[in-house]
Short mmCIF file of C-alpha atoms in Angstrom, two decimals:
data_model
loop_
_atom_site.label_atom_id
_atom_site.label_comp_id
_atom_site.label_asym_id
_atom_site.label_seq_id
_atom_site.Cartn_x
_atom_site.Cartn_y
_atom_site.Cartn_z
CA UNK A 185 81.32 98.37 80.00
CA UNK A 186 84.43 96.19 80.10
CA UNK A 187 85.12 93.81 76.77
CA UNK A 188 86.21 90.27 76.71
CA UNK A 189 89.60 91.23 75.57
CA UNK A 190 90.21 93.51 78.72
CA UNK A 191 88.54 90.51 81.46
CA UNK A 192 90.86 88.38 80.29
CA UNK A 193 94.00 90.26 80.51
CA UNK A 194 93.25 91.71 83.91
CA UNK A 195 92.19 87.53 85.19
CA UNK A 196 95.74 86.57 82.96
CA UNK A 197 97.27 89.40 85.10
CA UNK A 198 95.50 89.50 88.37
CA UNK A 199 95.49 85.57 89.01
CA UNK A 200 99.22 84.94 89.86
CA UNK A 201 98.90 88.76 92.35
CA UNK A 202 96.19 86.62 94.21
CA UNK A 203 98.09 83.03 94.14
CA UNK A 204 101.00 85.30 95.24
CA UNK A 205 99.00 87.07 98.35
CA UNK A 206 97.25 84.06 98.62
CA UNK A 207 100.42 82.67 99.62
CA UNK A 208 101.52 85.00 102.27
CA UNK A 209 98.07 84.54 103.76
CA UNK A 210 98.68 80.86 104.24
CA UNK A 211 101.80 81.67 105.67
CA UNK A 212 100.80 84.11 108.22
CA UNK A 213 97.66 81.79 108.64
CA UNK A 214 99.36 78.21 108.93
CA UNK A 215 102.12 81.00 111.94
CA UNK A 216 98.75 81.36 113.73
CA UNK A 217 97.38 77.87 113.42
CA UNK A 218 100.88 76.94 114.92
CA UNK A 219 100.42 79.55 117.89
CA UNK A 220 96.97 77.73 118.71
CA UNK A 221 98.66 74.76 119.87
CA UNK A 222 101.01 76.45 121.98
CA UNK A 223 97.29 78.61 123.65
CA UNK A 224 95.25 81.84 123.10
CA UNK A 225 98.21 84.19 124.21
CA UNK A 226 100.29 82.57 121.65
CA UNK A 227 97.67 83.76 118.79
CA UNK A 228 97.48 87.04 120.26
CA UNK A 229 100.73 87.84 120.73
CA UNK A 230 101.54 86.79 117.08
CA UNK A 231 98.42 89.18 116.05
CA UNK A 232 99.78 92.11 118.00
CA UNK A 233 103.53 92.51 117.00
CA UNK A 234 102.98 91.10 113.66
CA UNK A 235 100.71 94.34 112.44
CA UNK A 236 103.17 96.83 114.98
CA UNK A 237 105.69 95.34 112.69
CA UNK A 238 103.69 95.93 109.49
CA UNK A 239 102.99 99.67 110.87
CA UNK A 240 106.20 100.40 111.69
CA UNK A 241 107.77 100.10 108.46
CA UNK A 242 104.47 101.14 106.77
CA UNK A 243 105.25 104.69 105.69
CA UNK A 244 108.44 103.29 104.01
CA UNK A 245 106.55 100.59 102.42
CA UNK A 246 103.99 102.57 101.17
CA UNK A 247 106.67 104.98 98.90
CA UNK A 248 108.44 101.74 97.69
CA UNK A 249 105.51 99.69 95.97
CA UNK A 250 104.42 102.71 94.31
CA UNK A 251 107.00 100.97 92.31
CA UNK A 252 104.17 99.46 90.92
CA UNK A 253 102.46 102.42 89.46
CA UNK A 254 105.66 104.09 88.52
CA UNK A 255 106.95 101.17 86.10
CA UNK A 256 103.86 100.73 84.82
CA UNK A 257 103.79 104.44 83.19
CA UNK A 258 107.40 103.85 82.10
CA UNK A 259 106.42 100.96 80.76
CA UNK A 260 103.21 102.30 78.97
CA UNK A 261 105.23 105.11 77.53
CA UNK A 262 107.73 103.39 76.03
CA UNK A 263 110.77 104.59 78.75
CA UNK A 264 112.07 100.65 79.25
CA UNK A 265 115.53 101.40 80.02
CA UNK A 266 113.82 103.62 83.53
CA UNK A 267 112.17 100.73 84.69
CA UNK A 268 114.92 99.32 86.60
CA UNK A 269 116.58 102.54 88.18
CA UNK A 270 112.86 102.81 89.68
CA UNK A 271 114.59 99.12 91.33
CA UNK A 272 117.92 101.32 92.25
CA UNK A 273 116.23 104.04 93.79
CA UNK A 274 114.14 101.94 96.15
CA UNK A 275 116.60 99.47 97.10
CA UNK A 276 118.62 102.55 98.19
CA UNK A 277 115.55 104.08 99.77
CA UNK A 278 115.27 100.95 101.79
CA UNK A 279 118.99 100.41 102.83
CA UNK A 280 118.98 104.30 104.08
CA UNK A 281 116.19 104.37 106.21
CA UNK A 282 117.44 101.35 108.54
CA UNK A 283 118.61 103.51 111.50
CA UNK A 284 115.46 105.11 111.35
CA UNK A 285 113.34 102.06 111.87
CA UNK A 286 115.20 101.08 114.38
CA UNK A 287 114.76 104.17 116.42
CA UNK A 288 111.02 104.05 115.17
CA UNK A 289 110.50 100.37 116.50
CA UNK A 290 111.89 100.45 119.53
CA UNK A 291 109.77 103.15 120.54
CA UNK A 292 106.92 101.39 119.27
CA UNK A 293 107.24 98.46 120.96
CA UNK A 294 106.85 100.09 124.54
CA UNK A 295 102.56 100.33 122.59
CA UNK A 296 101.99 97.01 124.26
CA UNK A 297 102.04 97.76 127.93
CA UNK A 298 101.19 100.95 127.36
CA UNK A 299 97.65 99.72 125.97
CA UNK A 300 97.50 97.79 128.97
CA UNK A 301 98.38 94.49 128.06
CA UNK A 302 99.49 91.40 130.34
CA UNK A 303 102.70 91.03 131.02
CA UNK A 304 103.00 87.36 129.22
CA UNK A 305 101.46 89.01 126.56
CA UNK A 306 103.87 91.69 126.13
CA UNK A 307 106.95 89.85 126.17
CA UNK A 308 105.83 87.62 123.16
CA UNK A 309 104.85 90.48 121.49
CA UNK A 310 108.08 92.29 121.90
CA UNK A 311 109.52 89.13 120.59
CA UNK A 312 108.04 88.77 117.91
CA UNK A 313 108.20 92.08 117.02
CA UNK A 314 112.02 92.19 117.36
CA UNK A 315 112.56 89.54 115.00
CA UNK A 316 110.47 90.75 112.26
CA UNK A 317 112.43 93.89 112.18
CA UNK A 318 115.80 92.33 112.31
CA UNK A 319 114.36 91.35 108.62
CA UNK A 320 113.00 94.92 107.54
CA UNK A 321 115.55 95.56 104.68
CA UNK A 322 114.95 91.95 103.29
CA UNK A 323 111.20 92.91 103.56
CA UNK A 324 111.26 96.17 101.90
CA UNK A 325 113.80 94.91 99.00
CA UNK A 326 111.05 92.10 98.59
CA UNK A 327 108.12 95.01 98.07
CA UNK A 328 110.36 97.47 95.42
CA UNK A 329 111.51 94.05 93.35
CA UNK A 330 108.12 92.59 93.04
CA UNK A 331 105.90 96.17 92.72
CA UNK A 332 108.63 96.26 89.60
CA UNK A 333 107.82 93.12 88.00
CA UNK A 334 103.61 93.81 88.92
CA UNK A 335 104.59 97.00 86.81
CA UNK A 336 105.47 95.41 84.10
CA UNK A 337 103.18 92.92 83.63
CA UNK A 338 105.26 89.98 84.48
CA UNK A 339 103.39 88.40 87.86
CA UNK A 340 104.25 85.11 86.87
CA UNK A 341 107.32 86.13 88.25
CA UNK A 342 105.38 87.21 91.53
CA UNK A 343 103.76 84.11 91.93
CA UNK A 344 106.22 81.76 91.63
CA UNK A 345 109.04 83.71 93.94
CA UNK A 346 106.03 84.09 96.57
CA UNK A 347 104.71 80.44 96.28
CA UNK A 348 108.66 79.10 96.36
CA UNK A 349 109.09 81.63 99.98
CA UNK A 350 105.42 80.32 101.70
CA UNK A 351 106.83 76.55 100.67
CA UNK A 352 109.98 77.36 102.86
CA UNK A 353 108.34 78.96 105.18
CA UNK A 354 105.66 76.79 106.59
CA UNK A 355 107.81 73.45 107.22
CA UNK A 356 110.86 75.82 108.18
CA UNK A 357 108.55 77.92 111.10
CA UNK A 358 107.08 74.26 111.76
CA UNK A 359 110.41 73.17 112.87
CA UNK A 360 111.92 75.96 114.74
CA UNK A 361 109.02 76.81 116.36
CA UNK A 362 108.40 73.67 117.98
CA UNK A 363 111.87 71.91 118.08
CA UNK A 364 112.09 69.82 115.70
CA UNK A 365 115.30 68.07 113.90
CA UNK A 366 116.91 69.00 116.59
CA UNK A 367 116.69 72.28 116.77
CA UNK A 368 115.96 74.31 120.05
CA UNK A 369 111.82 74.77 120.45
CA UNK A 370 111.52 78.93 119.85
CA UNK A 371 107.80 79.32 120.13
CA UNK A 372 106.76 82.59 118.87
CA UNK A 373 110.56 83.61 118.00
CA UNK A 374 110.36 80.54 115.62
CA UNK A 375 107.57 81.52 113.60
CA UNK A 376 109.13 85.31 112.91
CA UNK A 377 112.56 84.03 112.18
CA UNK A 378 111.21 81.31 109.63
CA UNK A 379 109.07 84.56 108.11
CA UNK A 380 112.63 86.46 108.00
CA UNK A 381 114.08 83.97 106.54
CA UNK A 382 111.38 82.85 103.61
CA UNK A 383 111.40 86.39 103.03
CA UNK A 384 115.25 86.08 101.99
CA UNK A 385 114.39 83.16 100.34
CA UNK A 386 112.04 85.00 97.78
CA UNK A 387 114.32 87.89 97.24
CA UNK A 388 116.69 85.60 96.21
CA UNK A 389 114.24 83.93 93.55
CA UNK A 390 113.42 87.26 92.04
CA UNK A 391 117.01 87.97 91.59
CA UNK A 392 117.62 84.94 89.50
CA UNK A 393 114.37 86.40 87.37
CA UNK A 394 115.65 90.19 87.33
CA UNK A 395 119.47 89.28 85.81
CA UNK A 396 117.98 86.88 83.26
CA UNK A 397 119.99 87.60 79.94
CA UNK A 398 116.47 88.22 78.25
CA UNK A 399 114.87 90.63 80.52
CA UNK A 400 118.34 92.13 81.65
CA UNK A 401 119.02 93.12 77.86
CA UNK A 402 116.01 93.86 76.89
CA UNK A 403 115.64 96.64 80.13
CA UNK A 404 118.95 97.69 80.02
CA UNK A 405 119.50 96.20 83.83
CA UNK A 406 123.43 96.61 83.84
CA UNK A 407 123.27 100.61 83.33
CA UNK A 408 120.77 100.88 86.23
CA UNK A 409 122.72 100.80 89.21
CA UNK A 410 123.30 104.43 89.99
CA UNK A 411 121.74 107.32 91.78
CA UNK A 412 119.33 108.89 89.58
CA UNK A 413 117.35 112.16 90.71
CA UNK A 414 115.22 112.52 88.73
CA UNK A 415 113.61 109.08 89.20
CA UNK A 416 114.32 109.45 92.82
CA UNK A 417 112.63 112.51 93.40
CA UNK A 418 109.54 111.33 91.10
CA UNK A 419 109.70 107.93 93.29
CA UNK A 420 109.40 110.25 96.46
CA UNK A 421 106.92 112.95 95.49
CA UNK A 422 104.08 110.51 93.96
CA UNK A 423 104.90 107.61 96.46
CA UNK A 424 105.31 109.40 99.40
CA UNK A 425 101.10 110.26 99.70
CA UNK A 426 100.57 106.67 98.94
CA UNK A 427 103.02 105.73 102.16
CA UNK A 428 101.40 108.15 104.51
CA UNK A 429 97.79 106.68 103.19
CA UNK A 430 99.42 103.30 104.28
CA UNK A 431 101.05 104.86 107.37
CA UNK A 432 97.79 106.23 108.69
CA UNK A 433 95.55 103.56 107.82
CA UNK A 434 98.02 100.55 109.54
CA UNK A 435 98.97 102.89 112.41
CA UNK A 436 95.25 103.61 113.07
CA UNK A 437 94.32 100.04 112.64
CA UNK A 438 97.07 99.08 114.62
CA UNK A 439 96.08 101.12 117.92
CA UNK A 440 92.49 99.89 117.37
CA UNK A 441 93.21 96.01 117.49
CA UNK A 442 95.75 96.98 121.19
CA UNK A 443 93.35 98.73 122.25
CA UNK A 444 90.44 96.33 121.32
CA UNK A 445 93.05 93.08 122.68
CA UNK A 446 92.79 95.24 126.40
CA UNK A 447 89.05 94.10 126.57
CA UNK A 448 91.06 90.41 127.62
CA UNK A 449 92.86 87.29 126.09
CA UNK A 450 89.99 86.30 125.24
CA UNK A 451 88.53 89.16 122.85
CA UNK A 452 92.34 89.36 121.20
CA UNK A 453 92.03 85.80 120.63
CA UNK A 454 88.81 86.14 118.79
CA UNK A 455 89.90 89.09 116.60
CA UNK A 456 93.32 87.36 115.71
CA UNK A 457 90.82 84.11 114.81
CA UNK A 458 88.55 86.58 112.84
CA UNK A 459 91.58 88.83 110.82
CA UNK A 460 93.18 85.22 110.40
CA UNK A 461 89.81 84.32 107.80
CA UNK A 462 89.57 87.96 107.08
CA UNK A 463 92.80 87.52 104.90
CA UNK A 464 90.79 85.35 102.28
CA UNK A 465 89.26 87.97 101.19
CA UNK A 466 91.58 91.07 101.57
CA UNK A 467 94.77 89.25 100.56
CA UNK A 468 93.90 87.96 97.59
CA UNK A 469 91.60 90.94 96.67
CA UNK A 470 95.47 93.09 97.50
CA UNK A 471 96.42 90.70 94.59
CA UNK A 472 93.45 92.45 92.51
CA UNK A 473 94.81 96.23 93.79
CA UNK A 474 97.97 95.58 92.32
CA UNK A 475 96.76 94.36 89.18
CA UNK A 476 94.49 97.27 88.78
CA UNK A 477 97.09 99.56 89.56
CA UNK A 478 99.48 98.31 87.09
CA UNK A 479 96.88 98.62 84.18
CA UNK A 480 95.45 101.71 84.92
CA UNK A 481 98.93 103.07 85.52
CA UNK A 482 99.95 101.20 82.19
CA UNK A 483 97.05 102.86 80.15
CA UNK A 484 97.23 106.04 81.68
CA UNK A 485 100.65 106.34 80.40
CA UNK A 486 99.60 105.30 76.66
CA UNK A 487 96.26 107.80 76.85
CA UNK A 488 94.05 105.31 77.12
CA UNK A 489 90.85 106.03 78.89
CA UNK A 490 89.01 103.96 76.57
CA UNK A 491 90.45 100.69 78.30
CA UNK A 492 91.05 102.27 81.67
CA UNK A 493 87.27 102.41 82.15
CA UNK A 494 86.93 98.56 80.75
CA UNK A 495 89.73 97.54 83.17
CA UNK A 496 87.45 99.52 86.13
CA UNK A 497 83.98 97.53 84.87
CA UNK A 498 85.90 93.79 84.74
CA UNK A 499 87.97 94.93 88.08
CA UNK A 500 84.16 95.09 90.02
CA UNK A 501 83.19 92.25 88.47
CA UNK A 502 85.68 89.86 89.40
CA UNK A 503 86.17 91.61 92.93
CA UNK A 504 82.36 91.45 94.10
CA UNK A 505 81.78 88.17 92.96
CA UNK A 506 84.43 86.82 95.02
CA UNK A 507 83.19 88.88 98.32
CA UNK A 508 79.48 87.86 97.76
CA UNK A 509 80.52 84.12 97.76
CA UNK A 510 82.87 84.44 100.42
CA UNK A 511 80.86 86.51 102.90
CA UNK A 512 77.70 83.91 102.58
CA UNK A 513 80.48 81.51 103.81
CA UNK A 514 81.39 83.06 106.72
CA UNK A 515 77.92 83.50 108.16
CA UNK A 516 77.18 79.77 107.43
CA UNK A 517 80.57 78.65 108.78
CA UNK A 518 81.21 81.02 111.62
CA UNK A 519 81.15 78.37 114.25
CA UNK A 520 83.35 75.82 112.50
CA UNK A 521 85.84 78.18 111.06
CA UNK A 522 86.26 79.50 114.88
CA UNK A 523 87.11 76.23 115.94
CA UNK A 524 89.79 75.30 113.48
CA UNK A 525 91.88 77.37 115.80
CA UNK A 526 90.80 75.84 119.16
CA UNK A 527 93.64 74.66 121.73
CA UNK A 528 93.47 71.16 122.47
CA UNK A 529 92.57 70.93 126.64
CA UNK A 530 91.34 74.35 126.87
CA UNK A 531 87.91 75.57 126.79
CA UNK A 532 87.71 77.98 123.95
CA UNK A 533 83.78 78.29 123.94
CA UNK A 534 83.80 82.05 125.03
CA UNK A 535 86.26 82.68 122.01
CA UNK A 536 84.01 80.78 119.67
CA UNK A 537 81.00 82.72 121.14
CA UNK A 538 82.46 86.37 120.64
CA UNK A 539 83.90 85.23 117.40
CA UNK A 540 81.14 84.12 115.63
CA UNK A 541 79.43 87.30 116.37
CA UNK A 542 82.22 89.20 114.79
CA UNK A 543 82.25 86.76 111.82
CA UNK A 544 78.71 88.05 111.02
CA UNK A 545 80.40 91.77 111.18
CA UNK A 546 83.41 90.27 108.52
CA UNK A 547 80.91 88.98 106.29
CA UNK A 548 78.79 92.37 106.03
CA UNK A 549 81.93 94.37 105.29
CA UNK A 550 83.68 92.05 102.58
CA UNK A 551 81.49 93.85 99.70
CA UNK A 552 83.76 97.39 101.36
CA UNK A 553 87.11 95.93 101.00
CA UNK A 554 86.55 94.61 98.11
CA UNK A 555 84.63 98.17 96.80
CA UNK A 556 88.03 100.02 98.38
CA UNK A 557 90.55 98.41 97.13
CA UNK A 558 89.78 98.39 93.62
CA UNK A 559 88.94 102.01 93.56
CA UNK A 560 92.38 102.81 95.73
CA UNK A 561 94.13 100.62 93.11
CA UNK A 562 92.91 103.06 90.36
CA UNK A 563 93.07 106.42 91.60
CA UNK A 564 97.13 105.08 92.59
CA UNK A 565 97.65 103.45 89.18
CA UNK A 566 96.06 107.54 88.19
CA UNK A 567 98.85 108.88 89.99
CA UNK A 568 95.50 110.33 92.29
CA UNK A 569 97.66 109.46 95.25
CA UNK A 570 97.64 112.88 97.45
CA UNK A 571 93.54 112.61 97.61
CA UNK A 572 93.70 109.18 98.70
CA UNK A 573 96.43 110.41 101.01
CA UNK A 574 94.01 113.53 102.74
CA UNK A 575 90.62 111.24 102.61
CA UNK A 576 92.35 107.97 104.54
CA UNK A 577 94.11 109.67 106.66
CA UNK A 578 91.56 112.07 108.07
CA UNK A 579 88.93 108.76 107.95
CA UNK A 580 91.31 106.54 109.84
CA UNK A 581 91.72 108.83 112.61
CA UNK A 582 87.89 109.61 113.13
CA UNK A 583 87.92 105.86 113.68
CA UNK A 584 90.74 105.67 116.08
CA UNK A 585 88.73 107.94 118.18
CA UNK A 586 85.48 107.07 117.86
CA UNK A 587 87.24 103.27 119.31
CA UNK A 588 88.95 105.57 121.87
CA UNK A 589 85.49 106.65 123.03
CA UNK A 590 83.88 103.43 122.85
CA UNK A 591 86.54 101.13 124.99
CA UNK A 592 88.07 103.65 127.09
CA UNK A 593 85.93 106.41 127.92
CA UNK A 594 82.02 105.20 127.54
CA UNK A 595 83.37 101.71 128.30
CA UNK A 596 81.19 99.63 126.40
CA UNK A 597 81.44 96.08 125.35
CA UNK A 598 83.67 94.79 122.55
CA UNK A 599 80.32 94.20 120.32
CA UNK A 600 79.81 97.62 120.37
CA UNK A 601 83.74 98.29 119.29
CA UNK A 602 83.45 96.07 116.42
CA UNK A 603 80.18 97.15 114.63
CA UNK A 604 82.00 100.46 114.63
CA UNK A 605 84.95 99.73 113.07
CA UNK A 606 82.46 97.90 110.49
CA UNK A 607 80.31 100.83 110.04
CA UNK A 608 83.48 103.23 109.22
CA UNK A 609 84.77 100.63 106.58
CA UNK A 610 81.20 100.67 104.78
CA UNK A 611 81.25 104.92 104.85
CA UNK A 612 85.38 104.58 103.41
CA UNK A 613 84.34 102.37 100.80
CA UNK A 614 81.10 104.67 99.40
CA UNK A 615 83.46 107.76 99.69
CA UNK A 616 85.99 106.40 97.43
CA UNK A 617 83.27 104.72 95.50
CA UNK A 618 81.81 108.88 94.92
CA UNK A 619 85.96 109.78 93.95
CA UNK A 620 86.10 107.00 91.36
CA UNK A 621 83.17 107.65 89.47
CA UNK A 622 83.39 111.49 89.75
CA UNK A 623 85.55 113.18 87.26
CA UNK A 624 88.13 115.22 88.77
CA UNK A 625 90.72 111.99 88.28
CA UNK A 626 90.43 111.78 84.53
CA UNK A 627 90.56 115.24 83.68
CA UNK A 628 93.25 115.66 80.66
CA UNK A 629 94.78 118.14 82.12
CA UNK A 630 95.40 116.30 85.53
CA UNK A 631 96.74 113.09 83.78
CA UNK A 632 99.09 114.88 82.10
CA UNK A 633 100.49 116.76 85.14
CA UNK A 634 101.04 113.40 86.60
CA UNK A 635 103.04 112.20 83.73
CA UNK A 636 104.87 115.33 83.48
CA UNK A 637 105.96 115.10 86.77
#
């Protein structure tokens, strides 16, 4: 059981992570609202190269916020002055790898005609895509500063740079993407540069917080900016099975949403709608992940398991309660929530049909998410990282073709598509469920190998 002491510092701690991801779901949500009123394509399009974008630079990603989990042992065992060259080492991580991406994304967006997509929709995609990636360094400098200050504790400091970037970004996407104040009307191009942008924005705001005299004296920030090895290589060996994890699981999901948007317009339109409400419950519950993993991680370091198990008990109970309440919503809502995102002079009754099957789908597998991502933020904050690695990976890719079977080889309907990918997310989350109660993690001798390393 969990005590009052420890449910109130993981709600103290967790609550500005979910205003923070909260924020970058309205952000990406208010982008898609905006795409509506262009048409269908529009949200489509926006749904498509926004997660090839994600995937692409997912592997990367993935090594940098175990940032997160690495400050937070510093932190827990008294090493302040290593906090920040885990900063260093990422920021260099993410300047090096820049050719790379490129090379990576332009071969990944050639994906969208190969999955058969229209022609329309392939262009916006590719230009949307292309834009997000001309921000990729300001995006992965954004993940190793803020896993840093999740680490240690201070997500105030999330919050507030997040909240600050989403209040840029909406009117700022608003205006380029439909020309206003002068500026030339960019569509789809608008709302990626105002993302890139924002994005910059934020960075910016957690700089001002990261040279404060305070926390720069206190952390020793000056004497941080060098190449250090031995954090490097620590920063690479545990992160790099939590950026595969990520890798795999966005490249899988990834293929499954082009493939599932070559059923037609319409069926991409109704996933995009469906994702787009999907992210109030997963984003804010990624807020919860982080939180976790910066305990855990925290108490791990100190030899705590005492208050690692409290922070697990008060980690389910704030995470299910929210899923229950919000799943019950989307079954009574389905049909209105579709239509928030209908284009005015089109008929969008097939979309709202499909969708609000789907919906139904979303609300049975909010209780998984929520079950996964408090379990994967443990096992991280652990240091468990190459298990979660091995079980995601070879999960993600049954899925993939079990959808490969469905749509392209038995050809059945996009119903029959969806309750699949639904049915793998429940059999994830009672796997990882069985890892986190099991008691290969905790075992002394483990923990201490992971600190050691």
């Amino acid at each position: 059981m969990f005590s009052a002491a420890t449910l109130r510092e993981l709600f103290r701690l967790a609550l500005p992570m979910v205003v923070s991801q909260s924020a970058f779901a309205l952000m990406v949500f208010t982008d898609r609202l905006f795409m509506s009123q262009i048409g269908a394509l529009h949200i489509a399009s926006a749904l498509g190269g926004g997660v090839t974008f994600f995937v692409t630079i997912a592997l990367f990603q993935g090594v940098i916020s175990y940032a997160t989990a690495l400050v937070a042992q510093y932190l827990g065992s008294g090493q302040l002055d290593k906090c920040p060259r885990v900063v260093t080492q990422g920021v260099i991580m993410a300047l090096a790898v820049q050719p790379l991406l490129w090379l990576i994304g332009w071969q990944a967006a050639k994906l969208f005609a190969l999955m058969g997509h229209a022609p329309d929709q392939v262009a916006l995609e590719r230009q949307y895509f292309f834009v997000l990636l001309a921000g990729s360094f300001l995006a992965l400098s954004k993940t190793c500063i803020a896993s840093y200050f999740s680490g240690i504790a201070r997500t105030r400091v999330v919050m507030i740079s997040d909240v600050l970037g989403v209040l840029v970004n909406v009117p700022l996407s608003y205006v380029l993407i439909f020309g206003k104040l002068g500026l030339p009307e960019l569509g789809i191009q608008g709302a990626a540069l105002g993302t890139v942008i924002a994005t910059g924005f934020s960075v910016a705001i957690y700089a001002l917080f990261y040279f404060n005299r305070i926390h720069r004296k206190r952390f020793s920030v000056l004497r941080s900016f060098h190449f250090d090895r031995g954090i490097s290589l620590r920063y690479v060996r545990l992160g790099l099975p939590s950026g595969i994890e990520v890798f795999v699981g966005a490249g899988t999901f990834n293929l499954f949403l082009l493939l599932f948007q070559s059923y037609g317009v319409n069926e991409g339109a109704a996933m995009a709608i469906v994702f787009n409400w999907d992210m109030l419950n997963y984003v804010p519950l990624i807020g919860m992940n982080i939180a976790v993993t910066s305990m855990i991680g925290r108490y791990v370091g100190a030899g705590d398991m005492t208050r690692t198990n409290q922070v697990i008990s008060a980690a389910f109970l704030l995470a299910v309660g929210y899923s229950v309440l919000l799943g019950l919503f989307f079954i009574l809502a389905r049909e209105q929530l579709m239509n928030v995102f209908a284009t005015p002079g089109e008929d969008f009754s097939v979309i709202v049909a499909l969708g609000s099957q789907m919906m139904i789908g979303l609300a049975t597998y909010v209780l998984a998410d929520a079950a996964i991502l408090i379990a994967s933020g443990v096992l991280r904050g652990a240091g468990d990282t190459r298990w979660l690695m091995n079980t995601s990976m070879l999960l993600h890719v049954l899925m993939l073709l079990v959808q490969v079977y469905i749509i392209k080889v038995a050809v059945l309907g996009p119903m029959a598509s969806w309750w699949a990918f639904v049915a793998m997310l429940l059999m994830l989350a009672a796997i990882y469920l069985r890892r986190l109660f099991g008691s290969r993690w905790r075992s002394p001798e483990r923990l201490a190998k992971v600190m050691a390393e």
